[in-house]
Amino acid sequence: MTRKKPVRKTAARSPSLDATPRHLWLASLGLLVAGRREGRHLLQQAQAKAATAADDARKAVRQAEAGLRGSLGTVRQQVEPKVQSLGAEVEARLAPIVAKLGLKPAGKRAARKARKAPAKAVRRMARKPAKRVARKTAR
């Protein structure tokens, strides 16, 4: 029998923990990609929030406008009769004074007449420019 040669077992090399330029380069590329991805994501979130805020503002303005229009209608309904009665009362109190002064009592105003449309302007012919005179040069 032949004797087997003893095989030497070599110890497995542990990966070195030293940072090589290649490792640094790959890490920086990964960092750039991740940063770009996160930046896009944050930008999209900001745009969505801005659009939502703008929509909310438009909705609030519409609601406020509707509320004001509704309240304005009720105020108008309350104020118009009081203004009319006040005007009638002022006219009634001033009527004797106007009569003593000998002035005519103010009647109802006639409706305003519509303006006449202006007549079409006659278009003038454009003037021909004067002929140019050549300058004489001194020699």
XYZ file of N, CA, C and O in Angstrom:
556
model
N 0.806 -1.163 0.000
C 0.000 0.000 0.000
C 0.852 1.229 0.000
O 1.853 1.280 0.694
N 0.284 2.078 -0.709
C 1.008 3.339 -0.770
C 0.481 4.270 0.298
O -0.698 4.270 0.618
N 1.338 4.901 0.701
C 0.988 5.831 1.769
C 0.472 7.132 1.168
O 1.050 7.659 0.205
N -0.640 7.624 1.704
C -1.227 8.860 1.186
C -0.457 10.034 1.756
O -0.055 10.016 2.906
N -0.345 10.995 0.865
C 0.322 12.205 1.317
C -0.638 13.000 2.184
O -1.814 13.130 1.835
N -0.175 13.488 3.256
C -1.068 14.327 4.065
C -1.338 15.651 3.324
O -0.445 16.285 2.786
N -2.582 15.979 3.231
C -2.975 17.233 2.556
C -3.012 18.317 3.598
O -3.618 18.160 4.654
N -2.322 19.332 3.260
C -2.320 20.456 4.195
C -3.591 21.278 4.001
O -3.944 21.631 2.871
N -4.221 21.539 5.041
C -5.400 22.399 4.967
C -4.939 23.827 5.176
O -4.297 24.135 6.151
N -5.307 24.588 4.183
C -4.939 25.998 4.323
C -6.097 26.709 4.990
O -7.273 26.423 4.727
N -5.791 27.580 5.801
C -6.826 28.339 6.506
C -7.524 29.255 5.510
O -6.898 29.886 4.666
N -8.834 29.261 5.577
C -9.592 30.137 4.671
C -9.276 31.579 5.029
O -9.248 31.951 6.202
N -9.029 32.333 3.984
C -8.697 33.745 4.216
C -9.952 34.503 4.602
O -10.996 34.367 3.964
N -9.851 35.267 5.616
C -10.996 36.093 6.009
C -10.999 37.333 5.119
O -9.944 37.854 4.752
N -12.180 37.760 4.734
C -12.213 38.947 3.875
C -11.636 40.126 4.629
O -11.876 40.313 5.815
N -10.882 40.896 3.919
C -10.233 42.014 4.595
C -11.251 43.132 4.801
O -12.136 43.356 3.985
N -11.126 43.767 5.873
C -12.039 44.842 6.217
C -11.487 46.192 5.778
O -12.096 47.221 6.059
N -10.400 46.167 5.110
C -9.822 47.422 4.641
C -10.648 47.935 3.461
O -11.034 47.191 2.575
N -10.889 49.222 3.462
C -11.654 49.836 2.372
C -10.697 50.159 1.235
O -9.722 50.886 1.405
N -10.995 49.591 0.129
C -10.182 49.869 -1.053
C -10.887 50.957 -1.855
O -12.076 51.227 -1.647
N -10.173 51.585 -2.757
C -10.824 52.617 -3.583
C -12.039 52.086 -4.329
O -13.022 52.795 -4.509
N -12.004 50.843 -4.741
C -13.146 50.266 -5.451
C -14.359 50.192 -4.535
O -15.481 50.503 -4.925
N -14.130 49.772 -3.294
C -15.231 49.714 -2.332
C -15.820 51.101 -2.100
O -17.034 51.270 -2.023
N -14.953 52.082 -1.951
C -15.419 53.447 -1.732
C -16.225 53.947 -2.942
O -17.259 54.612 -2.793
N -15.761 53.643 -4.130
C -16.445 54.066 -5.358
C -17.838 53.432 -5.442
O -18.835 54.112 -5.704
N -17.940 52.136 -5.188
C -19.231 51.456 -5.249
C -20.186 51.963 -4.167
O -21.381 52.117 -4.404
N -19.642 52.211 -2.986
C -20.479 52.732 -1.905
C -21.014 54.115 -2.240
O -22.182 54.438 -1.982
N -20.171 54.949 -2.844
C -20.627 56.297 -3.197
C -21.682 56.246 -4.294
O -22.657 57.005 -4.270
N -21.530 55.323 -5.248
C -22.562 55.177 -6.284
C -23.890 54.736 -5.678
O -24.953 55.233 -6.036
N -23.831 53.778 -4.773
C -25.048 53.324 -4.098
C -25.707 54.441 -3.311
O -26.933 54.579 -3.295
N -24.879 55.248 -2.657
C -25.403 56.371 -1.893
C -26.083 57.381 -2.804
O -27.160 57.900 -2.480
N -25.487 57.658 -3.958
C -26.090 58.592 -4.913
C -27.430 58.074 -5.423
O -28.404 58.828 -5.528
N -27.492 56.815 -5.759
C -28.737 56.231 -6.270
C -29.826 56.295 -5.204
O -30.971 56.673 -5.480
N -29.483 55.915 -3.982
C -30.465 55.937 -2.896
C -30.931 57.372 -2.616
O -32.121 57.623 -2.401
N -29.996 58.308 -2.624
C -30.358 59.712 -2.386
C -31.265 60.255 -3.468
O -32.223 60.983 -3.195
N -30.974 59.901 -4.704
C -31.803 60.349 -5.824
C -33.217 59.781 -5.706
O -34.205 60.483 -5.901
N -33.302 58.504 -5.368
C -34.602 57.852 -5.220
C -35.418 58.518 -4.105
O -36.593 58.831 -4.264
N -34.774 58.747 -2.975
C -35.455 59.388 -1.849
C -35.854 60.825 -2.182
O -36.911 61.294 -1.774
N -34.992 61.519 -2.903
C -35.309 62.898 -3.295
C -36.537 62.970 -4.187
O -37.403 63.828 -3.999
N -36.629 62.061 -5.134
C -37.812 62.015 -6.006
C -39.066 61.722 -5.191
O -40.115 62.327 -5.394
N -38.927 60.791 -4.275
C -40.070 60.423 -3.440
C -40.527 61.617 -2.596
O -41.732 61.902 -2.504
N -39.598 62.324 -1.999
C -39.941 63.497 -1.187
C -40.561 64.598 -2.041
O -41.495 65.274 -1.608
N -40.054 64.784 -3.255
C -40.604 65.796 -4.158
C -42.046 65.455 -4.525
O -42.916 66.333 -4.520
N -42.312 64.201 -4.815
C -43.676 63.793 -5.146
C -44.612 63.992 -3.960
O -45.753 64.431 -4.118
N -44.126 63.692 -2.765
C -44.947 63.899 -1.573
C -45.249 65.386 -1.376
O -46.369 65.763 -1.046
N -44.236 66.241 -1.580
C -44.437 67.683 -1.416
C -45.432 68.216 -2.442
O -46.287 69.049 -2.117
N -45.327 67.741 -3.685
C -46.272 68.176 -4.713
C -47.694 67.746 -4.371
O -48.645 68.504 -4.550
N -47.842 66.546 -3.878
C -49.172 66.057 -3.511
C -49.750 66.877 -2.360
O -50.930 67.237 -2.374
N -48.913 67.203 -1.372
C -49.382 68.011 -0.248
C -49.768 69.412 -0.702
O -50.764 69.975 -0.245
N -48.972 69.988 -1.609
C -49.282 71.328 -2.114
C -50.593 71.315 -2.894
O -51.420 72.229 -2.754
N -50.806 70.300 -3.714
C -52.053 70.211 -4.482
C -53.248 70.045 -3.544
O -54.295 70.673 -3.739
N -53.072 69.231 -2.513
C -54.156 69.035 -1.548
C -54.462 70.334 -0.803
O -55.628 70.681 -0.602
N -53.415 71.056 -0.414
C -53.620 72.320 0.291
C -54.325 73.332 -0.612
O -55.212 74.069 -0.163
N -53.947 73.384 -1.880
C -54.594 74.310 -2.817
C -56.067 73.942 -3.000
O -56.933 74.834 -3.027
N -56.355 72.653 -3.110
C -57.748 72.217 -3.247
C -58.557 72.575 -2.003
O -59.700 73.034 -2.101
N -57.955 72.366 -0.831
C -58.639 72.716 0.419
C -58.911 74.216 0.496
O -59.979 74.644 0.953
N -57.943 75.025 0.059
C -58.124 76.480 0.083
C -59.247 76.890 -0.862
O -60.076 77.743 -0.516
N -59.265 76.300 -2.067
C -60.340 76.628 -3.017
C -61.706 76.257 -2.437
O -62.677 77.011 -2.561
N -61.771 75.104 -1.797
C -63.034 74.654 -1.209
C -63.479 75.603 -0.092
O -64.654 75.960 -0.001
N -62.535 76.039 0.732
C -62.865 76.952 1.830
C -63.352 78.299 1.282
O -64.305 78.887 1.816
N -62.723 78.773 0.208
C -63.148 80.046 -0.388
C -64.562 79.910 -0.948
O -65.396 80.802 -0.772
N -64.834 78.792 -1.636
C -66.177 78.584 -2.179
C -67.225 78.532 -1.065
O -68.309 79.109 -1.189
N -66.884 77.854 0.033
C -67.835 77.758 1.147
C -68.070 79.130 1.779
O -69.200 79.492 2.108
N -67.002 79.909 1.948
C -67.140 81.243 2.538
C -67.976 82.143 1.623
O -68.833 82.908 2.094
N -67.727 82.045 0.319
C -68.487 82.858 -0.636
C -69.970 82.487 -0.595
O -70.838 83.367 -0.594
N -70.265 81.200 -0.546
C -71.660 80.757 -0.485
C -72.320 81.245 0.804
O -73.475 81.695 0.788
N -71.592 81.172 1.906
C -72.135 81.662 3.172
C -72.413 83.151 3.145
O -73.454 83.621 3.618
N -71.487 83.917 2.557
C -71.689 85.361 2.469
C -72.863 85.705 1.558
O -73.645 86.609 1.856
N -72.971 85.003 0.446
C -74.097 85.266 -0.460
C -75.430 84.965 0.231
O -76.400 85.699 0.079
N -75.491 83.883 0.979
C -76.717 83.535 1.693
C -77.069 84.569 2.745
O -78.220 85.007 2.848
N -76.091 84.997 3.503
C -76.356 85.988 4.547
C -76.656 87.354 3.948
O -77.444 88.119 4.489
N -76.060 87.658 2.801
C -76.323 88.931 2.131
C -77.769 88.991 1.653
O -78.420 90.039 1.743
N -78.299 87.867 1.196
C -79.695 87.823 0.760
C -80.643 88.112 1.905
O -81.605 88.875 1.755
N -80.382 87.539 3.075
C -81.265 87.777 4.220
C -81.144 89.214 4.709
O -82.137 89.827 5.085
N -79.932 89.772 4.677
C -79.742 91.166 5.096
C -80.472 92.086 4.130
O -81.134 93.044 4.537
N -80.351 91.805 2.837
C -81.022 92.634 1.833
C -82.540 92.590 2.047
O -83.216 93.623 1.948
N -83.083 91.418 2.338
C -84.527 91.304 2.562
C -84.967 92.097 3.790
O -86.081 92.614 3.834
N -84.105 92.215 4.779
C -84.457 92.959 5.987
C -84.285 94.459 5.799
O -85.051 95.253 6.332
N -83.280 94.864 5.028
C -82.936 96.282 4.926
C -83.794 97.012 3.893
O -84.180 98.161 4.116
N -84.101 96.391 2.760
C -84.817 97.086 1.692
C -86.155 97.675 2.149
O -86.429 98.841 1.857
N -86.995 96.943 2.867
C -88.263 97.561 3.303
C -88.042 98.745 4.247
O -88.758 99.750 4.170
N -87.025 98.651 5.083
C -86.762 99.751 6.019
C -86.273 100.985 5.274
O -86.639 102.110 5.613
N -85.458 100.797 4.251
C -84.972 101.927 3.465
C -86.124 102.574 2.717
O -86.224 103.816 2.648
N -87.014 101.784 2.172
C -88.159 102.334 1.449
C -89.068 103.115 2.385
O -89.533 104.209 2.056
N -89.320 102.581 3.562
C -90.177 103.296 4.519
C -89.492 104.565 5.003
O -90.147 105.608 5.195
N -88.194 104.529 5.170
C -87.456 105.726 5.582
C -87.534 106.792 4.494
O -87.743 107.980 4.789
N -87.389 106.396 3.238
C -87.489 107.353 2.133
C -88.873 107.976 2.063
O -89.016 109.192 1.843
N -89.894 107.174 2.262
C -91.271 107.696 2.237
C -91.494 108.660 3.391
O -92.137 109.711 3.234
N -90.945 108.348 4.547
C -91.097 109.222 5.721
C -90.388 110.560 5.505
O -90.922 111.620 5.828
N -89.183 110.531 4.924
C -88.441 111.768 4.656
C -89.206 112.623 3.648
O -89.329 113.836 3.818
N -89.746 112.018 2.613
C -90.516 112.775 1.621
C -91.753 113.390 2.247
O -92.110 114.534 1.955
N -92.417 112.647 3.138
C -93.627 113.158 3.792
C -93.289 114.342 4.694
O -94.030 115.334 4.753
N -92.182 114.298 5.377
C -91.804 115.398 6.268
C -91.308 116.619 5.495
O -91.475 117.746 5.934
N -90.688 116.387 4.346
C -90.179 117.509 3.556
C -91.239 118.124 2.646
O -91.054 119.237 2.157
N -92.347 117.439 2.406
C -93.379 117.938 1.503
C -93.916 119.310 1.941
O -94.043 120.220 1.108
N -94.218 119.546 3.232
C -94.710 120.884 3.618
C -93.657 121.976 3.418
O -93.974 123.097 3.012
N -92.403 121.648 3.659
C -91.331 122.636 3.493
C -91.175 122.977 2.021
O -91.031 124.152 1.652
N -91.246 122.007 1.172
C -91.133 122.232 -0.269
C -92.309 123.067 -0.759
O -92.152 123.958 -1.599
N -93.516 122.823 -0.205
C -94.705 123.579 -0.604
C -94.583 125.035 -0.169
O -94.973 125.954 -0.909
N -94.043 125.299 1.037
C -93.871 126.671 1.517
C -92.878 127.433 0.650
O -93.017 128.630 0.433
N -91.843 126.743 0.173
C -90.832 127.393 -0.662
C -91.349 127.615 -2.084
O -90.733 128.325 -2.855
N -92.434 127.012 -2.429
C -93.016 127.176 -3.749
C -92.353 126.322 -4.806
O -92.498 126.584 -6.001
N -91.658 125.323 -4.399
C -91.019 124.421 -5.355
C -91.986 123.316 -5.723
O -92.864 122.939 -4.959
N -91.825 122.822 -6.912
C -92.653 121.706 -7.348
C -92.221 120.451 -6.594
O -91.030 120.206 -6.402
N -93.162 119.650 -6.179
C -92.757 118.381 -5.570
C -92.135 117.501 -6.642
O -92.558 117.509 -7.794
N -91.136 116.817 -6.241
C -90.405 115.968 -7.188
C -91.297 114.828 -7.629
O -91.842 114.096 -6.812
N -91.465 114.729 -8.933
C -92.263 113.626 -9.477
C -91.337 112.450 -9.753
O -90.142 112.472 -9.441
N -91.926 111.475 -10.326
C -91.091 110.338 -10.664
C -90.192 110.717 -11.809
O -90.593 111.422 -12.728
N -88.992 110.254 -11.758
C -88.022 110.530 -12.816
C -88.370 109.753 -14.068
O -88.788 108.598 -13.997
N -88.147 110.393 -15.199
C -88.360 109.699 -16.458
C -87.211 108.713 -16.665
O -86.093 108.921 -16.202
N -87.513 107.664 -17.357
C -86.481 106.671 -17.620
C -85.420 107.286 -18.521
O -85.721 108.109 -19.401
N -84.207 106.903 -18.314
C -83.109 107.442 -19.132
C -83.207 106.915 -20.545
O -83.549 105.766 -20.771
N -82.875 107.788 -21.468
C -82.882 107.384 -22.867
C -81.549 106.737 -23.185
O -80.516 107.122 -22.654
N -81.615 105.813 -24.068
C -80.376 105.149 -24.485
C -79.575 106.097 -25.360
O -80.134 106.937 -26.079
N -78.296 106.003 -25.302
C -77.440 106.845 -26.136
C -77.542 106.429 -27.583
O -77.714 105.262 -27.895
N -77.404 107.435 -28.423
C -77.382 107.128 -29.848
C -76.008 106.587 -30.194
O -74.999 107.026 -29.651
N -76.006 105.671 -31.104
C -74.724 105.139 -31.562
C -74.035 106.215 -32.390
O -74.687 106.912 -33.181
N -72.755 106.429 -32.214
C -72.070 107.464 -32.995
C -72.085 107.104 -34.476
O -72.038 105.941 -34.860
N -72.206 108.165 -35.294
C -72.216 107.942 -36.734
C -70.867 107.403 -37.158
O -69.840 107.721 -36.557
N -70.869 106.605 -38.202
C -69.614 106.037 -38.668
C -68.730 107.153 -39.199
O -69.180 108.000 -39.962
N -67.527 107.163 -38.779
C -66.580 108.182 -39.230
C -66.157 107.856 -40.653
O -65.946 106.709 -41.017
N -66.058 108.918 -41.451
C -65.620 108.727 -42.827
C -64.126 108.547 -42.805
O -63.397 109.314 -42.176
N -63.687 107.548 -43.465
C -62.266 107.228 -43.462
C -61.540 108.116 -44.455
O -61.938 108.212 -45.617
N -60.511 108.795 -43.960
C -59.739 109.671 -44.847
C -58.676 108.882 -45.573
O -58.179 107.897 -45.068
N -58.355 109.386 -46.722
C -57.284 108.771 -47.499
C -55.955 109.111 -46.835
O -55.764 110.227 -46.346
N -55.065 108.189 -46.843
C -53.748 108.425 -46.263
C -52.965 109.358 -47.174
O -53.055 109.292 -48.397
N -52.232 110.270 -46.557
C -51.414 111.206 -47.343
C -50.206 110.504 -47.888
O -49.612 109.651 -47.223
N -49.834 110.903 -49.069
C -48.622 110.343 -49.646
C -47.438 111.061 -49.023
O -47.471 112.273 -48.827
N -46.391 110.339 -48.700
C -45.218 111.014 -48.113
C -44.545 111.903 -49.159
O -44.597 111.644 -50.358
N -43.925 112.971 -48.660
C -43.232 113.904 -49.553
C -42.024 113.220 -50.164
O -41.421 112.331 -49.565
N -41.688 113.663 -51.366
C -40.527 113.084 -52.030
C -39.270 113.579 -51.348
O -39.193 114.724 -50.897
N -38.292 112.734 -51.296
C -37.032 113.103 -50.667
C -36.167 113.850 -51.663
O -36.092 113.489 -52.836
N -35.528 114.858 -51.142
C -34.626 115.634 -51.976
C -33.210 115.200 -51.641
O -32.835 115.128 -50.464
N -32.456 114.898 -52.657
C -31.075 114.451 -52.417
C -30.253 115.631 -51.933
O -30.370 116.750 -52.431
N -29.421 115.404 -50.956
C -28.557 116.466 -50.424
C -27.363 116.677 -51.332
O -26.819 115.736 -51.895
N -27.009 117.899 -51.418
C -25.802 118.206 -52.198
C -24.628 118.165 -51.260
O -24.669 118.712 -50.170
N -23.602 117.493 -51.696
C -22.413 117.370 -50.842
C -21.382 118.378 -51.299
O -21.204 118.626 -52.494
N -20.738 119.002 -50.360
C -19.684 119.993 -50.699
C -18.395 119.242 -50.939
O -17.995 118.368 -50.208
N -17.753 119.664 -52.058
C -16.487 119.020 -52.363
C -15.344 119.921 -52.128
O -15.197 121.009 -52.148
